[in-house]
Coordinates of C-alpha atoms and ligand atoms in Angstrom, one line a residue:
Chain A
M1 CA 26.3 34.0 17.2
E2 CA 24.6 36.2 14.6
V3 CA 24.9 33.4 12.1
L4 CA 23.3 31.0 14.6
Q5 CA 20.5 33.4 15.3
L6 CA 19.8 33.7 11.5
L7 CA 19.9 29.9 11.2
V8 CA 17.3 29.5 13.9
S9 CA 14.8 31.9 12.4
G10 CA 15.6 30.5 8.9
I11 CA 14.8 27.0 10.1
S12 CA 11.6 28.0 11.7
Q13 CA 10.4 30.0 8.7
G14 CA 11.6 27.0 6.5
C15 CA 9.4 24.6 8.5
V16 CA 6.4 26.7 7.6
Y17 CA 7.3 26.6 3.9
G18 CA 8.0 22.9 4.3
L19 CA 4.6 22.2 5.8
I20 CA 2.7 24.0 3.1
A21 CA 5.0 22.3 0.5
L22 CA 4.0 19.0 2.1
G23 CA 0.4 19.8 1.4
F24 CA 1.2 20.5 -2.3
V25 CA 3.2 17.3 -2.6
L26 CA 0.6 15.0 -0.9
I27 CA -2.2 16.1 -3.3
Y28 CA 0.1 16.0 -6.3
K29 CA 1.4 12.5 -5.5
A30 CA -2.1 11.1 -5.0
T31 CA -4.0 12.9 -7.8
E32 CA -1.4 14.4 -10.1
M33 CA -3.1 17.8 -9.5
V34 CA -1.5 20.9 -8.1
N35 CA -3.6 22.7 -5.6
F36 CA -2.7 26.3 -5.8
A37 CA -5.0 27.3 -3.0
Q38 CA -2.7 25.4 -0.5
G39 CA -1.4 28.7 1.0
D40 CA -4.9 30.0 1.3
L41 CA -5.9 26.9 3.2
M42 CA -3.2 27.8 5.6
M43 CA -4.6 31.3 5.9
L44 CA -8.0 29.9 6.6
G45 CA -6.6 27.6 9.2
A46 CA -5.1 30.5 11.0
F47 CA -8.4 32.4 10.9
F48 CA -10.3 29.4 12.3
A49 CA -7.7 29.2 15.1
Y50 CA -8.3 32.9 15.7
T51 CA -12.0 32.3 15.9
Y52 CA -11.8 29.4 18.3
L53 CA -9.0 31.0 20.5
N54 CA -9.6 34.7 20.5
L55 CA -13.3 35.0 19.7
M56 CA -14.8 31.9 21.3
E57 CA -12.1 31.8 23.9
L58 CA -11.7 28.0 23.9
H59 CA -8.8 26.4 25.6
F60 CA -5.7 26.2 23.5
L61 CA -5.7 22.4 23.7
V62 CA -9.3 22.3 22.4
A63 CA -9.0 25.0 19.8
L64 CA -6.0 23.5 18.0
P65 CA -7.4 20.0 17.3
L66 CA -10.7 21.7 16.5
T67 CA -9.0 23.9 13.9
I68 CA -7.2 21.0 12.3
F69 CA -10.5 19.0 12.3
T70 CA -12.4 21.9 10.7
M71 CA -9.9 22.3 8.0
A72 CA -9.7 18.6 7.3
I73 CA -13.5 18.6 6.8
L74 CA -13.2 21.6 4.6
G75 CA -10.5 20.0 2.6
A76 CA -12.5 16.8 2.0
F77 CA -15.5 18.9 1.1
T78 CA -13.6 20.9 -1.4
E79 CA -12.3 17.7 -3.0
R80 CA -15.8 16.2 -3.1
V81 CA -17.7 19.2 -4.6
M82 CA -15.0 21.0 -6.7
I83 CA -12.3 18.6 -7.7
R84 CA -14.0 15.2 -8.1
P85 CA -16.5 16.4 -10.7
M86 CA -13.4 17.5 -12.7
I87 CA -12.0 14.0 -13.1
G88 CA -11.2 13.4 -16.7
E89 CA -11.0 17.2 -17.5
P90 CA -7.6 18.5 -18.5
H91 CA -5.2 19.2 -15.6
F92 CA -5.0 22.8 -16.7
S93 CA -8.7 23.3 -15.9
V94 CA -8.3 21.8 -12.4
L95 CA -5.3 24.1 -11.9
M96 CA -7.3 27.2 -12.8
L97 CA -10.0 26.0 -10.5
T98 CA -7.7 25.8 -7.6
I99 CA -6.3 29.3 -8.4
G100 CA -10.0 30.5 -8.4
L101 CA -10.5 28.7 -5.1
G102 CA -7.7 30.8 -3.7
F103 CA -9.4 34.0 -4.8
I104 CA -12.7 32.9 -3.2
L105 CA -11.0 32.0 0.1
R106 CA -9.2 35.3 0.3
A107 CA -12.3 37.2 -0.4
A108 CA -14.4 35.2 2.0
A109 CA -11.8 35.6 4.8
G110 CA -11.7 39.3 4.2
A111 CA -15.5 39.5 4.4
I112 CA -15.8 37.4 7.5
W113 CA -12.8 38.4 9.5
G114 CA -11.8 41.8 8.0
N115 CA -8.6 42.8 6.3
E116 CA -6.7 44.2 9.2
P117 CA -4.0 42.0 10.7
R118 CA -4.9 40.0 13.8
S119 CA -2.8 38.3 16.3
L120 CA -3.5 34.9 17.8
D121 CA -3.7 34.6 21.6
L122 CA -1.4 31.7 22.0
P123 CA -0.2 31.0 25.6
Y124 CA 3.4 30.5 24.6
A125 CA 3.7 33.7 22.4
G126 CA 6.4 36.2 23.5
G127 CA 8.5 33.9 25.6
V128 CA 12.2 33.3 24.9
I129 CA 14.9 30.9 26.0
D130 CA 18.4 32.2 26.1
L131 CA 21.1 29.6 25.2
G132 CA 24.2 31.5 26.2
G133 CA 23.4 34.5 24.0
L134 CA 21.4 32.6 21.4
I135 CA 17.9 33.9 21.8
I136 CA 15.2 31.5 20.7
G137 CA 11.6 32.7 20.8
Y138 CA 9.1 30.1 22.0
E139 CA 7.1 30.5 18.9
N140 CA 10.1 29.6 16.8
L141 CA 10.8 26.6 19.0
V142 CA 7.2 25.5 18.8
I143 CA 7.3 25.7 15.0
V144 CA 10.3 23.4 14.8
I145 CA 9.0 20.9 17.4
G146 CA 5.5 21.0 15.9
T147 CA 6.8 20.3 12.4
A148 CA 9.1 17.5 13.6
M149 CA 6.2 15.9 15.4
L150 CA 3.8 16.2 12.5
C151 CA 6.4 14.7 10.1
T152 CA 7.0 11.8 12.4
L153 CA 3.3 11.2 12.7
L154 CA 2.9 11.3 8.9
F155 CA 5.8 9.0 8.4
L156 CA 4.4 6.4 10.8
F157 CA 1.0 6.7 9.2
F158 CA 2.2 6.2 5.7
R159 CA 4.7 3.5 6.6
F160 CA 2.8 1.3 9.0
T161 CA -1.0 1.7 8.9
R162 CA -3.2 -0.2 6.5
L163 CA -4.8 3.1 5.3
G164 CA -1.5 4.8 4.9
I165 CA -0.2 2.0 2.8
A166 CA -3.4 2.0 0.8
M167 CA -2.8 5.7 0.1
Q168 CA 0.6 4.9 -1.2
A169 CA -0.8 2.2 -3.3
A170 CA -3.4 4.5 -4.8
S171 CA -0.8 7.0 -5.7
Q172 CA 1.6 4.4 -7.2
N173 CA -1.0 2.7 -9.4
Q174 CA -4.4 4.1 -9.4
L175 CA -6.1 1.5 -11.5
A176 CA -4.6 -1.4 -9.7
A177 CA -5.7 0.2 -6.4
F178 CA -9.3 0.3 -7.8
Y179 CA -9.0 -3.4 -8.8
V180 CA -8.0 -4.6 -5.4
G181 CA -11.0 -2.8 -3.9
I182 CA -9.4 0.3 -2.4
P183 CA -12.0 3.0 -2.4
V184 CA -9.7 5.4 -4.4
K185 CA -12.2 8.3 -4.6
R186 CA -12.6 8.3 -0.8
I187 CA -8.8 8.1 -0.5
Y188 CA -8.6 11.3 -2.5
S189 CA -11.0 13.0 -0.2
L190 CA -8.8 11.8 2.7
V191 CA -5.7 13.1 1.0
W192 CA -7.3 16.6 0.7
A193 CA -8.4 16.4 4.3
I194 CA -4.8 15.5 5.5
S195 CA -3.4 18.2 3.3
A196 CA -5.7 20.9 4.5
G197 CA -5.1 19.7 8.1
I198 CA -1.4 20.1 7.6
S199 CA -2.0 23.6 6.3
A200 CA -4.0 24.4 9.4
V201 CA -1.1 23.3 11.5
A202 CA 1.2 25.6 9.5
G203 CA -1.3 28.5 9.9
I204 CA -1.4 28.0 13.7
L205 CA 2.4 27.7 13.9
V206 CA 3.1 30.8 11.8
A207 CA 0.4 33.0 13.4
P208 CA 2.5 34.2 16.3
V209 CA 5.4 35.1 14.1
S210 CA 3.6 36.9 11.3
L211 CA 0.2 38.4 12.0
I212 CA -2.9 36.9 10.3
D213 CA -4.6 38.6 7.4
P214 CA -6.3 37.3 4.3
L215 CA -3.2 37.6 2.2
I216 CA -0.7 35.6 4.3
G217 CA -1.5 32.6 2.0
F218 CA 0.7 34.1 -0.6
I219 CA 3.7 32.5 1.0
G220 CA 2.2 29.4 -0.7
I221 CA 4.1 30.5 -3.8
K222 CA 7.4 30.2 -1.9
A223 CA 6.3 26.9 -0.5
F224 CA 5.5 25.8 -4.1
A225 CA 9.1 26.7 -5.0
A226 CA 10.2 24.7 -2.0
A227 CA 8.3 21.7 -3.2
I228 CA 9.9 21.8 -6.6
V229 CA 13.4 22.3 -5.1
G230 CA 12.8 19.2 -3.0
G231 CA 11.7 17.2 -6.0
F232 CA 8.0 17.5 -6.4
G233 CA 6.7 14.2 -5.3
S234 CA 8.9 13.6 -2.3
L235 CA 7.6 14.2 1.2
P236 CA 11.0 14.6 2.9
G237 CA 12.0 16.7 -0.1
A238 CA 9.2 19.2 0.6
I239 CA 10.6 19.8 4.1
V240 CA 14.2 20.0 3.0
G241 CA 13.2 22.4 0.2
G242 CA 11.3 24.5 2.7
L243 CA 14.3 24.6 5.0
I244 CA 16.7 25.6 2.3
I245 CA 14.5 28.4 1.1
G246 CA 13.8 29.6 4.7
I247 CA 17.5 29.7 5.7
V248 CA 18.7 31.3 2.5
E249 CA 16.0 34.0 2.8
Q250 CA 17.3 34.9 6.2
F251 CA 20.9 35.2 5.2
A252 CA 20.0 37.0 2.0
G253 CA 18.0 39.5 4.1
L254 CA 21.1 40.4 6.1
Y255 CA 24.0 40.1 3.7
L256 CA 22.4 41.2 0.4
P257 CA 20.8 44.5 -0.5
T258 CA 17.1 45.0 0.4
G259 CA 14.7 43.1 -1.7
F260 CA 16.9 40.1 -2.3
S261 CA 15.4 38.2 0.6
D262 CA 12.0 38.1 -1.0
V263 CA 13.2 36.9 -4.4
S264 CA 15.7 34.4 -3.0
A265 CA 13.2 31.6 -3.1
Y266 CA 12.8 32.1 -6.9
V267 CA 16.5 32.4 -7.4
I268 CA 17.0 29.1 -5.6
L269 CA 14.3 27.6 -7.7
L270 CA 15.9 28.8 -10.9
V271 CA 19.3 27.6 -9.9
M272 CA 17.8 24.2 -9.0
L273 CA 16.0 23.9 -12.2
L274 CA 19.2 24.6 -14.1
I275 CA 21.5 22.3 -12.2
R276 CA 19.2 19.5 -11.1
P277 CA 15.8 19.9 -12.7
E278 CA 14.4 16.7 -11.0
G279 CA 14.9 18.3 -7.5
I280 CA 17.0 17.1 -4.6
F281 CA 15.0 14.0 -3.7
A282 CA 14.2 13.0 -7.3
T283 CA 11.6 10.3 -7.2
M284 CA 12.3 7.6 -9.7
Q285 CA 8.6 7.0 -9.6
Q286 CA 7.2 6.5 -13.0
K287 CA 3.5 6.5 -12.8
K288 CA 1.6 4.1 -14.9
V289 CA -1.3 5.6 -16.7
Chain B
M1 CA -25.0 -21.7 -14.5
A2 CA -23.7 -18.4 -15.8
V3 CA -22.0 -16.4 -13.1
L4 CA -21.3 -13.5 -15.4
E5 CA -23.4 -12.5 -18.4
L6 CA -22.8 -9.7 -20.9
T7 CA -25.6 -8.7 -23.2
N8 CA -25.0 -6.5 -26.2
I9 CA -22.3 -4.4 -24.6
E10 CA -21.1 -1.3 -26.5
T11 CA -18.2 0.7 -25.1
Y12 CA -16.5 3.8 -26.5
Y13 CA -13.3 5.6 -26.1
G14 CA -14.6 9.1 -26.7
P15 CA -16.2 8.9 -30.2
V16 CA -14.4 5.6 -31.0
M17 CA -16.5 2.5 -30.6
A18 CA -14.3 -0.2 -29.2
I19 CA -16.8 -2.8 -28.3
R20 CA -19.6 -3.2 -30.8
G21 CA -22.3 -5.3 -29.2
V22 CA -20.6 -8.1 -27.3
S23 CA -22.6 -10.8 -25.6
L24 CA -20.9 -13.6 -23.7
E25 CA -21.1 -15.5 -20.5
A26 CA -18.8 -17.2 -18.0
K27 CA -20.1 -20.3 -16.3
E28 CA -19.6 -21.2 -12.6
G29 CA -16.3 -23.1 -12.1
E30 CA -15.2 -22.8 -15.7
I31 CA -12.4 -21.1 -17.5
S32 CA -13.9 -19.1 -20.2
V33 CA -11.4 -17.9 -22.8
L34 CA -11.6 -14.7 -24.9
L35 CA -9.2 -14.8 -27.8
G36 CA -8.4 -12.1 -30.4
A37 CA -5.6 -10.2 -32.1
N38 CA -4.1 -7.1 -30.7
G39 CA -6.6 -4.3 -30.7
A40 CA -9.7 -6.5 -31.0
G41 CA -11.1 -5.1 -27.8
K42 CA -10.4 -7.8 -25.3
T43 CA -9.0 -5.5 -22.6
T44 CA -11.9 -3.1 -23.1
V45 CA -14.3 -5.9 -22.4
L46 CA -12.6 -6.7 -19.1
K47 CA -12.4 -3.0 -18.2
T48 CA -16.1 -2.7 -18.9
I49 CA -16.9 -5.7 -16.7
S50 CA -14.8 -4.6 -13.7
G51 CA -16.1 -1.0 -14.1
A52 CA -13.0 0.9 -15.1
M53 CA -15.1 1.8 -18.2
E54 CA -18.8 2.4 -18.5
P55 CA -20.7 0.8 -21.4
Q56 CA -22.8 3.1 -23.5
K57 CA -25.3 0.3 -24.1
G58 CA -26.0 -3.2 -22.8
K59 CA -26.3 -5.1 -19.6
I60 CA -23.8 -7.0 -17.4
T61 CA -25.1 -9.3 -14.8
F62 CA -23.0 -10.8 -12.1
R63 CA -24.7 -13.3 -9.8
D64 CA -28.1 -11.8 -10.7
Q65 CA -27.0 -8.2 -10.1
E66 CA -26.7 -5.7 -12.8
I67 CA -23.2 -4.2 -12.6
Q68 CA -22.7 -2.1 -15.7
G69 CA -21.2 1.3 -14.6
V70 CA -20.4 0.2 -11.1
D71 CA -17.0 1.5 -9.9
P72 CA -14.2 -1.0 -10.0
D73 CA -13.5 -0.9 -6.2
Q74 CA -17.2 -1.9 -5.8
T75 CA -17.1 -4.8 -8.3
A76 CA -14.0 -6.0 -6.5
R77 CA -15.9 -6.0 -3.2
M78 CA -18.6 -8.0 -5.0
G79 CA -16.0 -10.6 -5.7
I80 CA -14.6 -9.8 -9.2
A81 CA -10.8 -9.7 -9.2
H82 CA -9.4 -8.0 -12.3
V83 CA -5.8 -8.8 -13.0
P84 CA -5.0 -6.1 -15.7
E85 CA -2.5 -6.6 -18.5
G86 CA 1.0 -5.4 -18.0
R87 CA 1.8 -6.6 -14.4
E88 CA 0.3 -3.7 -12.6
V89 CA 1.9 -4.1 -9.2
F90 CA 2.4 -1.3 -6.6
P91 CA 6.1 -0.8 -7.5
F92 CA 7.3 0.8 -4.3
L93 CA 5.5 -1.4 -1.9
T94 CA 7.0 -4.7 -0.8
V95 CA 5.7 -8.0 -2.1
E96 CA 4.1 -8.6 1.2
E97 CA 2.5 -5.2 1.3
N98 CA 1.2 -5.7 -2.2
L99 CA -0.5 -8.9 -1.1
Q100 CA -1.9 -7.2 2.0
M101 CA -3.4 -4.5 -0.3
G102 CA -5.1 -7.3 -2.2
A103 CA -7.0 -8.0 1.0
F104 CA -7.8 -4.4 1.7
S105 CA -11.6 -4.7 1.5
R106 CA -11.7 -7.8 3.7
G107 CA -12.6 -7.6 7.3
D108 CA -11.9 -11.2 8.4
S109 CA -8.9 -12.6 10.2
E110 CA -7.8 -15.1 7.7
V111 CA -5.6 -12.8 5.6
Q112 CA -2.4 -14.3 6.9
Q113 CA -3.6 -17.8 6.0
D114 CA -4.4 -16.7 2.5
M115 CA -1.0 -15.1 2.2
E116 CA 0.4 -18.6 2.9
M117 CA -1.8 -20.0 0.2
V118 CA -0.4 -17.5 -2.3
Y119 CA 3.2 -18.3 -1.2
D120 CA 2.3 -21.9 -1.8
Y121 CA 1.1 -21.2 -5.3
F122 CA 4.2 -19.0 -5.9
P123 CA 7.1 -20.0 -3.7
V124 CA 9.3 -17.4 -5.3
L125 CA 7.1 -14.6 -3.8
A126 CA 7.8 -15.9 -0.3
E127 CA 11.5 -15.6 -0.9
K128 CA 11.1 -12.0 -2.0
A129 CA 8.4 -11.0 0.5
K130 CA 10.3 -8.0 1.9
Q131 CA 11.5 -6.7 -1.4
Q132 CA 10.0 -3.8 -3.3
S133 CA 8.0 -5.3 -6.2
A134 CA 9.7 -2.9 -8.7
Y135 CA 12.7 -5.1 -8.5
L136 CA 10.9 -8.3 -9.4
S137 CA 11.3 -9.8 -12.8
G138 CA 8.4 -9.6 -15.2
G139 CA 7.3 -13.1 -14.5
Q140 CA 7.4 -12.6 -10.8
Q141 CA 5.4 -9.4 -11.1
Q142 CA 2.8 -11.3 -13.0
M143 CA 2.7 -13.9 -10.3
L144 CA 2.4 -11.1 -7.7
A145 CA -0.5 -9.5 -9.6
I146 CA -2.3 -12.9 -9.7
G147 CA -1.5 -13.6 -6.1
R148 CA -2.7 -10.2 -5.0
A149 CA -6.0 -10.8 -6.8
L150 CA -6.4 -14.1 -5.0
M151 CA -6.0 -12.2 -1.7
L152 CA -9.4 -10.6 -2.4
R153 CA -11.0 -14.0 -2.1
P154 CA -12.9 -13.4 -5.3
S155 CA -15.5 -15.7 -6.7
M156 CA -14.4 -14.8 -10.2
M157 CA -11.2 -13.7 -11.8
L158 CA -10.6 -11.6 -15.0
L159 CA -7.1 -12.3 -16.3
D160 CA -5.8 -10.1 -19.0
E161 CA -3.0 -11.7 -21.0
P162 CA -1.1 -13.2 -18.1
S163 CA 1.3 -14.9 -20.5
L164 CA 2.3 -11.7 -22.3
G165 CA 6.1 -11.4 -22.7
L166 CA 6.9 -14.4 -20.6
S167 CA 9.3 -17.2 -21.5
P168 CA 7.7 -20.5 -22.7
R169 CA 8.6 -22.1 -19.4
L170 CA 6.9 -19.3 -17.4
V171 CA 3.9 -19.4 -19.6
S172 CA 3.3 -23.1 -18.8
E173 CA 4.0 -22.4 -15.2
I174 CA 1.3 -19.6 -15.1
A175 CA -1.1 -21.8 -17.1
E176 CA -0.6 -24.6 -14.5
I177 CA -1.4 -22.2 -11.7
I178 CA -4.5 -20.8 -13.4
E179 CA -5.7 -24.4 -13.9
R180 CA -4.9 -25.2 -10.2
V181 CA -6.8 -22.2 -8.9
N182 CA -9.7 -23.1 -11.1
R183 CA -9.7 -26.7 -9.9
E184 CA -8.9 -26.3 -6.2
Q185 CA -11.0 -23.2 -5.5
N186 CA -13.7 -23.9 -8.1
M187 CA -12.8 -20.4 -9.4
T188 CA -14.7 -19.0 -12.3
I189 CA -12.2 -17.4 -14.6
L190 CA -12.5 -15.2 -17.7
L191 CA -9.1 -15.5 -19.4
V192 CA -8.1 -13.1 -22.1
E193 CA -5.2 -14.3 -24.3
Q194 CA -3.3 -13.9 -27.5
N195 CA -1.5 -17.1 -26.8
A196 CA -4.4 -19.2 -28.1
K197 CA -2.7 -22.5 -27.6
M198 CA -2.2 -22.0 -23.9
A199 CA -5.6 -20.7 -23.4
L200 CA -7.4 -23.4 -25.4
D201 CA -5.5 -26.0 -23.6
I202 CA -6.7 -25.0 -20.2
G203 CA -10.0 -23.4 -21.1
H204 CA -13.5 -24.9 -21.2
Y205 CA -15.4 -22.5 -23.5
G206 CA -14.0 -19.9 -25.8
Y207 CA -14.9 -16.8 -27.7
V208 CA -13.0 -15.2 -30.6
M209 CA -13.1 -11.4 -30.9
E210 CA -12.4 -9.3 -33.9
V211 CA -12.7 -5.5 -34.2
G212 CA -15.0 -5.2 -31.2
R213 CA -17.3 -8.1 -32.0
I214 CA -17.5 -11.8 -31.1
V215 CA -17.1 -13.6 -34.3
M216 CA -17.0 -17.2 -33.1
E217 CA -17.7 -19.2 -30.0
D218 CA -17.5 -22.8 -29.1
T219 CA -16.0 -25.3 -26.6
C220 CA -12.2 -25.0 -26.5
E221 CA -12.0 -28.5 -27.6
R222 CA -13.8 -27.7 -30.9
L223 CA -12.1 -24.3 -31.3
K224 CA -8.8 -26.0 -31.1
S225 CA -9.6 -28.3 -34.1
S226 CA -11.3 -25.5 -36.1
Q227 CA -9.3 -24.8 -39.2
D228 CA -9.9 -21.1 -38.9
I229 CA -8.4 -20.9 -35.5
Q230 CA -5.4 -23.0 -36.5
E231 CA -4.8 -20.8 -39.5
F232 CA -5.5 -17.6 -37.7
Y233 CA -3.0 -18.3 -35.0
L234 CA -0.5 -19.9 -37.2
G235 CA 1.0 -16.9 -38.7
V236 CA -1.9 -14.7 -40.1
K237 CA -0.6 -11.6 -38.3
D238 CA -1.7 -9.2 -41.0
E239 CA -4.3 -7.0 -39.5
G240 CA -4.9 -5.0 -42.6
V241 CA -8.3 -4.3 -44.0
R242 CA -7.9 -6.9 -46.6
G243 CA -7.2 -9.6 -44.1
R244 CA -10.2 -8.7 -42.2
R245 CA -12.5 -8.7 -45.1
R246 CA -11.3 -12.1 -46.0
W247 CA -12.2 -13.4 -42.6
K248 CA -15.6 -11.9 -42.7
Q249 CA -16.4 -13.9 -45.8
R250 CA -15.6 -17.1 -44.0
K251 CA -18.8 -19.0 -43.3
T252 CA -17.6 -20.8 -40.2
W253 CA -17.3 -17.5 -38.4
R254 CA -20.9 -17.0 -37.8
Ligands
LIG301 N1 -7.2 4.6 -24.1 C1 -7.6 4.5 -25.4 N2 -8.1 5.5 -26.1 C2 -8.6 5.4 -27.3 N3 -8.7 4.2 -27.9 C3 -8.3 3.1 -27.3 C4 -7.7 3.2 -25.9 N4 -7.4 1.9 -25.5 C5 -7.7 1.1 -26.5 N5 -8.2 1.8 -27.6 C6 -8.7 1.2 -28.9 O1 -9.8 0.3 -28.6 C7 -9.6 -0.9 -29.4 C8 -9.6 -2.1 -28.4 O2 -8.4 -2.0 -27.6 P1 -8.1 -3.1 -26.5 O3 -9.4 -3.4 -25.8 O4 -7.0 -2.6 -25.7 O5 -7.7 -4.3 -27.4 P2 -7.0 -5.7 -27.0 O6 -6.9 -5.8 -25.5 O7 -7.8 -6.8 -27.6 O8 -5.6 -5.6 -27.6 C9 -8.3 -0.7 -30.2 O9 -8.7 -0.3 -31.5 C10 -7.6 0.4 -29.5 O10 -6.9 1.2 -30.4
LIG302 MG1 -5.3 -6.0 -24.3

């Protein structure tokens, strides 16, 4: 039973890593850039949810879409003013820029919302279901269901809509996408919007489990490890990588000496890089330049 | 009437000048041919037209609009379909999805109909409609790239070495299709080729490029009988400085 209990919390924590990893991978696949502010976008999403829910006291069903929408706009805006002018610059510069963006976002969040931890007034927080001794908190259940729904939605979008297929096309062959008239630059803005929107969902989902403060975005580093474990460039891989790290962390926390839980993500990453450097879901994708 | 006109175009890769003042035009309903050895700058000319590269100097007019420096997705929407060299398909989309993407900018309801038209030009694509295009042969990928460009319903096509790396049988098949598209749709085509024979056979007017410049132009008929062309494409593969200097001394080049 204890094992199951750990599995449940591991899965729910893993979903959160997976969602942030999804954001990393989406942007990477489309633009070949790594956005190191991905975790901080999640933090910002959580704070917007806090503002709409706790401070403005909007209804939960209004506040959540509004949070996602706000973050999507912010993501597209970031792409437009910070990233797009960097086209043609070395990838390293862009990477530094996103690290800098993370600093700015943390500082801004601290200035606006303060540094002490906040909790989100979600209607489902605190409840549990008891499955014959296996206790599952509503917040954990919601994380898993929310993640599954979001992934399904993304799958359908990329697989079946014209826009989704165009986004795949732009990521598979940028120049050819331009030549057929796909507005590639706007697609990039859209990718950032989706990616920031997913982070917002992650922020909302994780808020009831871990309180919100300007530094919660640092779990983005573990999510980054998850993305690599999954085979950077694979969307299902991002989720699977997240789950692996989430679950191992929980077990390491119980069965290994203190401190191991927090480094287990990097141990997994290291092991993965040694035995299968291309990640679990290696994409055979060779981008044409 | 000239559909497309380049005037004194200069294009750089960083500090390297790849196009050194090129002027040429493509006439309505004609196949214009741009010949030249590897590295002459043919691809760069096409990229400058479609907007993948911006010229430092010069003017490009397409149907009375200046288009130098316009983004390639915009020139596509204006009706210029660029089929780049090297069979640039979307490898992990199916053949059908590739074709649908060709029509991405269109809002009309005749996409399905045009898909049938492409399958009529290239029956083999119909057979492979549901397959990922990464698994097509080189020739089939080239057909897909051309078919995808047709899905744009362009009024002009830029074809970059469509025959490159294909078997002689496929080369003549592609040549036939290019001719058919030109004839049946009155399509204006700018065809870049190293395969001079094929290009001059189907083209109307031709330009010869060397190290970033146009060094010769004439009707394809006359180019074909020009001794320089015959010699040049009959084995003079040496691209060394000496070879070039020799060519520059030829009177017929200018
Ligand atoms: N990406 C690039 N960076 C720098 N120089 C390039 C690049 N692409 C082409 N060139 C140079 O520009 C010249 C013209 O190339 P290109 O237009 O590809 O010739 P062609 O298509 O006739 O073979 C060549 O000398 C080539 O070396
Ligand atoms: Mg070329």
